[in-house]
């Protein structure tokens, strides 16, 4: 990752924090679901947009992506677009559940800056770690399917770690 992508990631985390505390978690999550869906549609229509997005957000991964060849690129792009559709569906479902829940209870900002900052830094650190691991798995993978399998395994492990961290962090705040 370069300074540009780090700045974009940090700005997005700040915007998310502000949105969570102004419009609420349900609306913010719904907006994220719509953004993921729009990205998936745009990436499906014009493959050049996906390449430009990847080159801006992760130049190191993009250069490896180009070195692997056109067959690898085509399969990897297709898998990532499917992942964006899947992410949009899950995020949209989560948003609808949050909106139903928030309509039944008193809404207030869930996190203050004091609670959000460590969580945001952990997420940013995980993004760097995932970036490093993604580059390593892409270097080692011979096919796009092998790369997908490694990414799924790593994603599940990181989701478990992040869920555990958030759970213990919230329990620590409550107790």
PDB file of C-alpha atoms in Angstrom, residues 15-168:
ATOM      1  CA  UNK A  15     -16.308   9.330   7.260  1.00  0.00           C
ATOM      2  CA  UNK A  16     -17.745   6.056   8.599  1.00  0.00           C
ATOM      3  CA  UNK A  17     -17.267   7.231  12.182  1.00  0.00           C
ATOM      4  CA  UNK A  18     -19.005  10.519  11.464  1.00  0.00           C
ATOM      5  CA  UNK A  19     -21.862   8.789   9.632  1.00  0.00           C
ATOM      6  CA  UNK A  20     -22.345   6.214  12.397  1.00  0.00           C
ATOM      7  CA  UNK A  21     -22.681   9.005  14.939  1.00  0.00           C
ATOM      8  CA  UNK A  22     -24.899  11.313  12.879  1.00  0.00           C
ATOM      9  CA  UNK A  23     -27.310   9.183  10.842  1.00  0.00           C
ATOM     10  CA  UNK A  24     -26.980   5.938  12.807  1.00  0.00           C
ATOM     11  CA  UNK A  25     -25.653   2.479  12.177  1.00  0.00           C
ATOM     12  CA  UNK A  26     -28.578   1.178  10.133  1.00  0.00           C
ATOM     13  CA  UNK A  27     -28.586   4.003   7.590  1.00  0.00           C
ATOM     14  CA  UNK A  28     -24.773   3.982   7.355  1.00  0.00           C
ATOM     15  CA  UNK A  29     -24.729   0.240   6.755  1.00  0.00           C
ATOM     16  CA  UNK A  30     -27.462   0.598   4.133  1.00  0.00           C
ATOM     17  CA  UNK A  31     -25.405   3.266   2.360  1.00  0.00           C
ATOM     18  CA  UNK A  32     -22.395   0.925   2.430  1.00  0.00           C
ATOM     19  CA  UNK A  33     -24.504  -1.874   0.923  1.00  0.00           C
ATOM     20  CA  UNK A  34     -25.606   0.435  -1.880  1.00  0.00           C
ATOM     21  CA  UNK A  35     -21.993   1.499  -2.496  1.00  0.00           C
ATOM     22  CA  UNK A  36     -20.859  -2.149  -2.687  1.00  0.00           C
ATOM     23  CA  UNK A  37     -23.692  -2.944  -5.097  1.00  0.00           C
ATOM     24  CA  UNK A  38     -22.866   0.030  -7.316  1.00  0.00           C
ATOM     25  CA  UNK A  39     -19.194  -0.963  -7.315  1.00  0.00           C
ATOM     26  CA  UNK A  40     -20.069  -4.537  -8.290  1.00  0.00           C
ATOM     27  CA  UNK A  41     -22.301  -3.351 -11.124  1.00  0.00           C
ATOM     28  CA  UNK A  42     -19.728  -0.874 -12.414  1.00  0.00           C
ATOM     29  CA  UNK A  43     -16.941  -3.460 -12.213  1.00  0.00           C
ATOM     30  CA  UNK A  44     -19.166  -5.952 -14.065  1.00  0.00           C
ATOM     31  CA  UNK A  45     -19.907  -3.517 -16.869  1.00  0.00           C
ATOM     32  CA  UNK A  46     -16.426  -2.087 -17.468  1.00  0.00           C
ATOM     33  CA  UNK A  47     -13.465  -4.231 -16.485  1.00  0.00           C
ATOM     34  CA  UNK A  48     -11.147  -1.230 -16.816  1.00  0.00           C
ATOM     35  CA  UNK A  49     -12.795   0.363 -13.764  1.00  0.00           C
ATOM     36  CA  UNK A  50     -11.847  -2.607 -11.605  1.00  0.00           C
ATOM     37  CA  UNK A  51      -8.256  -2.405 -12.837  1.00  0.00           C
ATOM     38  CA  UNK A  52      -8.094   1.348 -12.122  1.00  0.00           C
ATOM     39  CA  UNK A  53      -9.637   0.848  -8.671  1.00  0.00           C
ATOM     40  CA  UNK A  54      -7.129  -1.872  -7.800  1.00  0.00           C
ATOM     41  CA  UNK A  55      -4.193   0.136  -9.152  1.00  0.00           C
ATOM     42  CA  UNK A  56      -5.122   3.114  -6.955  1.00  0.00           C
ATOM     43  CA  UNK A  57      -5.977   1.195  -3.793  1.00  0.00           C
ATOM     44  CA  UNK A  58      -3.244  -1.446  -3.934  1.00  0.00           C
ATOM     45  CA  UNK A  59      -0.454  -0.852  -6.452  1.00  0.00           C
ATOM     46  CA  UNK A  60       1.698  -3.748  -5.174  1.00  0.00           C
ATOM     47  CA  UNK A  61      -1.092  -6.268  -5.590  1.00  0.00           C
ATOM     48  CA  UNK A  62      -1.993  -4.768  -8.971  1.00  0.00           C
ATOM     49  CA  UNK A  63       1.533  -5.257 -10.329  1.00  0.00           C
ATOM     50  CA  UNK A  64       1.465  -8.943  -9.280  1.00  0.00           C
ATOM     51  CA  UNK A  65      -2.014  -9.194 -10.736  1.00  0.00           C
ATOM     52  CA  UNK A  66      -0.708  -8.047 -14.121  1.00  0.00           C
ATOM     53  CA  UNK A  67       2.320 -10.408 -13.992  1.00  0.00           C
ATOM     54  CA  UNK A  68       0.123 -13.508 -13.575  1.00  0.00           C
ATOM     55  CA  UNK A  69      -1.332 -13.305 -17.067  1.00  0.00           C
ATOM     56  CA  UNK A  70      -4.710 -12.730 -18.698  1.00  0.00           C
ATOM     57  CA  UNK A  71      -6.357 -16.022 -17.641  1.00  0.00           C
ATOM     58  CA  UNK A  72      -5.502 -15.401 -13.989  1.00  0.00           C
ATOM     59  CA  UNK A  73      -6.644 -11.790 -14.265  1.00  0.00           C
ATOM     60  CA  UNK A  74      -9.992 -12.759 -15.791  1.00  0.00           C
ATOM     61  CA  UNK A  75     -10.747 -15.378 -13.127  1.00  0.00           C
ATOM     62  CA  UNK A  76      -9.564 -13.191 -10.255  1.00  0.00           C
ATOM     63  CA  UNK A  77     -11.609 -10.213 -11.473  1.00  0.00           C
ATOM     64  CA  UNK A  78     -14.716 -12.399 -11.783  1.00  0.00           C
ATOM     65  CA  UNK A  79     -14.229 -13.818  -8.272  1.00  0.00           C
ATOM     66  CA  UNK A  80     -13.775 -10.348  -6.803  1.00  0.00           C
ATOM     67  CA  UNK A  81     -16.888  -9.025  -8.538  1.00  0.00           C
ATOM     68  CA  UNK A  82     -18.903 -11.948  -7.155  1.00  0.00           C
ATOM     69  CA  UNK A  83     -17.443 -11.143  -3.730  1.00  0.00           C
ATOM     70  CA  UNK A  84     -18.662  -7.526  -4.073  1.00  0.00           C
ATOM     71  CA  UNK A  85     -22.188  -8.735  -4.904  1.00  0.00           C
ATOM     72  CA  UNK A  86     -22.059 -11.106  -1.942  1.00  0.00           C
ATOM     73  CA  UNK A  87     -20.768  -8.326   0.329  1.00  0.00           C
ATOM     74  CA  UNK A  88     -23.544  -6.012  -0.866  1.00  0.00           C
ATOM     75  CA  UNK A  89     -26.181  -8.666  -0.101  1.00  0.00           C
ATOM     76  CA  UNK A  90     -24.826  -9.421   3.372  1.00  0.00           C
ATOM     77  CA  UNK A  91     -24.386  -5.749   4.220  1.00  0.00           C
ATOM     78  CA  UNK A  92     -27.911  -4.975   2.968  1.00  0.00           C
ATOM     79  CA  UNK A  93     -29.357  -7.765   5.112  1.00  0.00           C
ATOM     80  CA  UNK A  94     -27.381  -6.485   8.101  1.00  0.00           C
ATOM     81  CA  UNK A  95     -28.657  -2.955   7.460  1.00  0.00           C
ATOM     82  CA  UNK A  96     -32.283  -4.099   7.354  1.00  0.00           C
ATOM     83  CA  UNK A  97     -31.829  -5.947  10.657  1.00  0.00           C
ATOM     84  CA  UNK A  98     -30.184  -2.915  12.236  1.00  0.00           C
ATOM     85  CA  UNK A  99     -32.953  -0.616  11.027  1.00  0.00           C
ATOM     86  CA  UNK A 100     -35.612  -2.908  12.509  1.00  0.00           C
ATOM     87  CA  UNK A 101     -33.718  -3.149  15.780  1.00  0.00           C
ATOM     88  CA  UNK A 102     -33.031   0.576  16.020  1.00  0.00           C
ATOM     89  CA  UNK A 103     -36.697   1.409  15.428  1.00  0.00           C
ATOM     90  CA  UNK A 104     -37.589  -0.609  18.551  1.00  0.00           C
ATOM     91  CA  UNK A 105     -34.971   0.795  20.913  1.00  0.00           C
ATOM     92  CA  UNK A 106     -33.695   4.229  21.778  1.00  0.00           C
ATOM     93  CA  UNK A 107     -31.012   5.234  19.287  1.00  0.00           C
ATOM     94  CA  UNK A 108     -27.844   6.910  20.415  1.00  0.00           C
ATOM     95  CA  UNK A 109     -24.311   6.905  19.079  1.00  0.00           C
ATOM     96  CA  UNK A 110     -22.846   3.499  19.796  1.00  0.00           C
ATOM     97  CA  UNK A 111     -19.178   4.444  19.851  1.00  0.00           C
ATOM     98  CA  UNK A 112     -17.462   7.609  20.947  1.00  0.00           C
ATOM     99  CA  UNK A 113     -14.148   8.606  19.424  1.00  0.00           C
ATOM    100  CA  UNK A 114     -12.376   7.056  22.410  1.00  0.00           C
ATOM    101  CA  UNK A 115     -13.887   3.654  21.638  1.00  0.00           C
ATOM    102  CA  UNK A 116     -13.770   4.010  17.848  1.00  0.00           C
ATOM    103  CA  UNK A 117     -10.124   5.029  17.520  1.00  0.00           C
ATOM    104  CA  UNK A 118      -8.552   1.776  18.829  1.00  0.00           C
ATOM    105  CA  UNK A 119     -11.026  -0.281  16.812  1.00  0.00           C
ATOM    106  CA  UNK A 120     -10.298   1.797  13.706  1.00  0.00           C
ATOM    107  CA  UNK A 121      -6.560   1.398  14.217  1.00  0.00           C
ATOM    108  CA  UNK A 122      -6.946  -2.365  14.617  1.00  0.00           C
ATOM    109  CA  UNK A 123      -8.988  -2.505  11.410  1.00  0.00           C
ATOM    110  CA  UNK A 124      -6.399  -0.385   9.587  1.00  0.00           C
ATOM    111  CA  UNK A 125      -3.646  -2.675  10.909  1.00  0.00           C
ATOM    112  CA  UNK A 126      -5.603  -5.706   9.728  1.00  0.00           C
ATOM    113  CA  UNK A 127      -5.920  -4.081   6.292  1.00  0.00           C
ATOM    114  CA  UNK A 128      -2.117  -3.822   6.081  1.00  0.00           C
ATOM    115  CA  UNK A 129      -1.757  -7.410   7.272  1.00  0.00           C
ATOM    116  CA  UNK A 130      -4.343  -8.670   4.773  1.00  0.00           C
ATOM    117  CA  UNK A 131      -2.611  -6.705   2.020  1.00  0.00           C
ATOM    118  CA  UNK A 132       0.717  -8.336   2.863  1.00  0.00           C
ATOM    119  CA  UNK A 133      -0.844 -11.805   3.047  1.00  0.00           C
ATOM    120  CA  UNK A 134      -2.736 -11.238  -0.231  1.00  0.00           C
ATOM    121  CA  UNK A 135       0.472 -10.354  -2.020  1.00  0.00           C
ATOM    122  CA  UNK A 136       2.227 -13.420  -0.577  1.00  0.00           C
ATOM    123  CA  UNK A 137      -0.604 -15.798  -1.505  1.00  0.00           C
ATOM    124  CA  UNK A 138      -0.814 -14.359  -5.007  1.00  0.00           C
ATOM    125  CA  UNK A 139       2.937 -14.855  -5.460  1.00  0.00           C
ATOM    126  CA  UNK A 140       2.730 -18.475  -4.298  1.00  0.00           C
ATOM    127  CA  UNK A 141      -0.504 -19.408  -6.107  1.00  0.00           C
ATOM    128  CA  UNK A 142      -0.220 -21.017  -9.491  1.00  0.00           C
ATOM    129  CA  UNK A 143      -3.904 -20.648 -10.395  1.00  0.00           C
ATOM    130  CA  UNK A 144      -6.700 -18.271  -9.520  1.00  0.00           C
ATOM    131  CA  UNK A 145      -8.618 -21.110  -7.829  1.00  0.00           C
ATOM    132  CA  UNK A 146      -5.688 -21.825  -5.506  1.00  0.00           C
ATOM    133  CA  UNK A 147      -5.485 -18.112  -4.694  1.00  0.00           C
ATOM    134  CA  UNK A 148      -9.220 -18.085  -3.973  1.00  0.00           C
ATOM    135  CA  UNK A 149      -8.922 -21.044  -1.596  1.00  0.00           C
ATOM    136  CA  UNK A 150      -6.123 -19.358   0.352  1.00  0.00           C
ATOM    137  CA  UNK A 151      -8.037 -16.078   0.488  1.00  0.00           C
ATOM    138  CA  UNK A 152     -11.132 -17.832   1.851  1.00  0.00           C
ATOM    139  CA  UNK A 153      -9.128 -19.597   4.552  1.00  0.00           C
ATOM    140  CA  UNK A 154      -7.335 -16.395   5.548  1.00  0.00           C
ATOM    141  CA  UNK A 155     -10.612 -14.447   5.489  1.00  0.00           C
ATOM    142  CA  UNK A 156     -12.305 -16.900   7.836  1.00  0.00           C
ATOM    143  CA  UNK A 157      -9.364 -16.832  10.258  1.00  0.00           C
ATOM    144  CA  UNK A 158      -9.242 -13.014  10.248  1.00  0.00           C
ATOM    145  CA  UNK A 159     -13.027 -12.781  10.711  1.00  0.00           C
ATOM    146  CA  UNK A 160     -12.771 -15.010  13.770  1.00  0.00           C
ATOM    147  CA  UNK A 161      -9.906 -12.930  15.161  1.00  0.00           C
ATOM    148  CA  UNK A 162     -11.730  -9.640  14.527  1.00  0.00           C
ATOM    149  CA  UNK A 163     -14.972 -10.955  16.018  1.00  0.00           C
ATOM    150  CA  UNK A 164     -13.088 -12.117  19.098  1.00  0.00           C
ATOM    151  CA  UNK A 165     -11.322  -8.775  19.451  1.00  0.00           C
ATOM    152  CA  UNK A 166     -14.531  -6.770  19.100  1.00  0.00           C
ATOM    153  CA  UNK A 167     -16.382  -9.073  21.506  1.00  0.00           C
ATOM    154  CA  UNK A 168     -13.697  -8.837  24.174  1.00  0.00           C
TER     155      UNK A 168
END
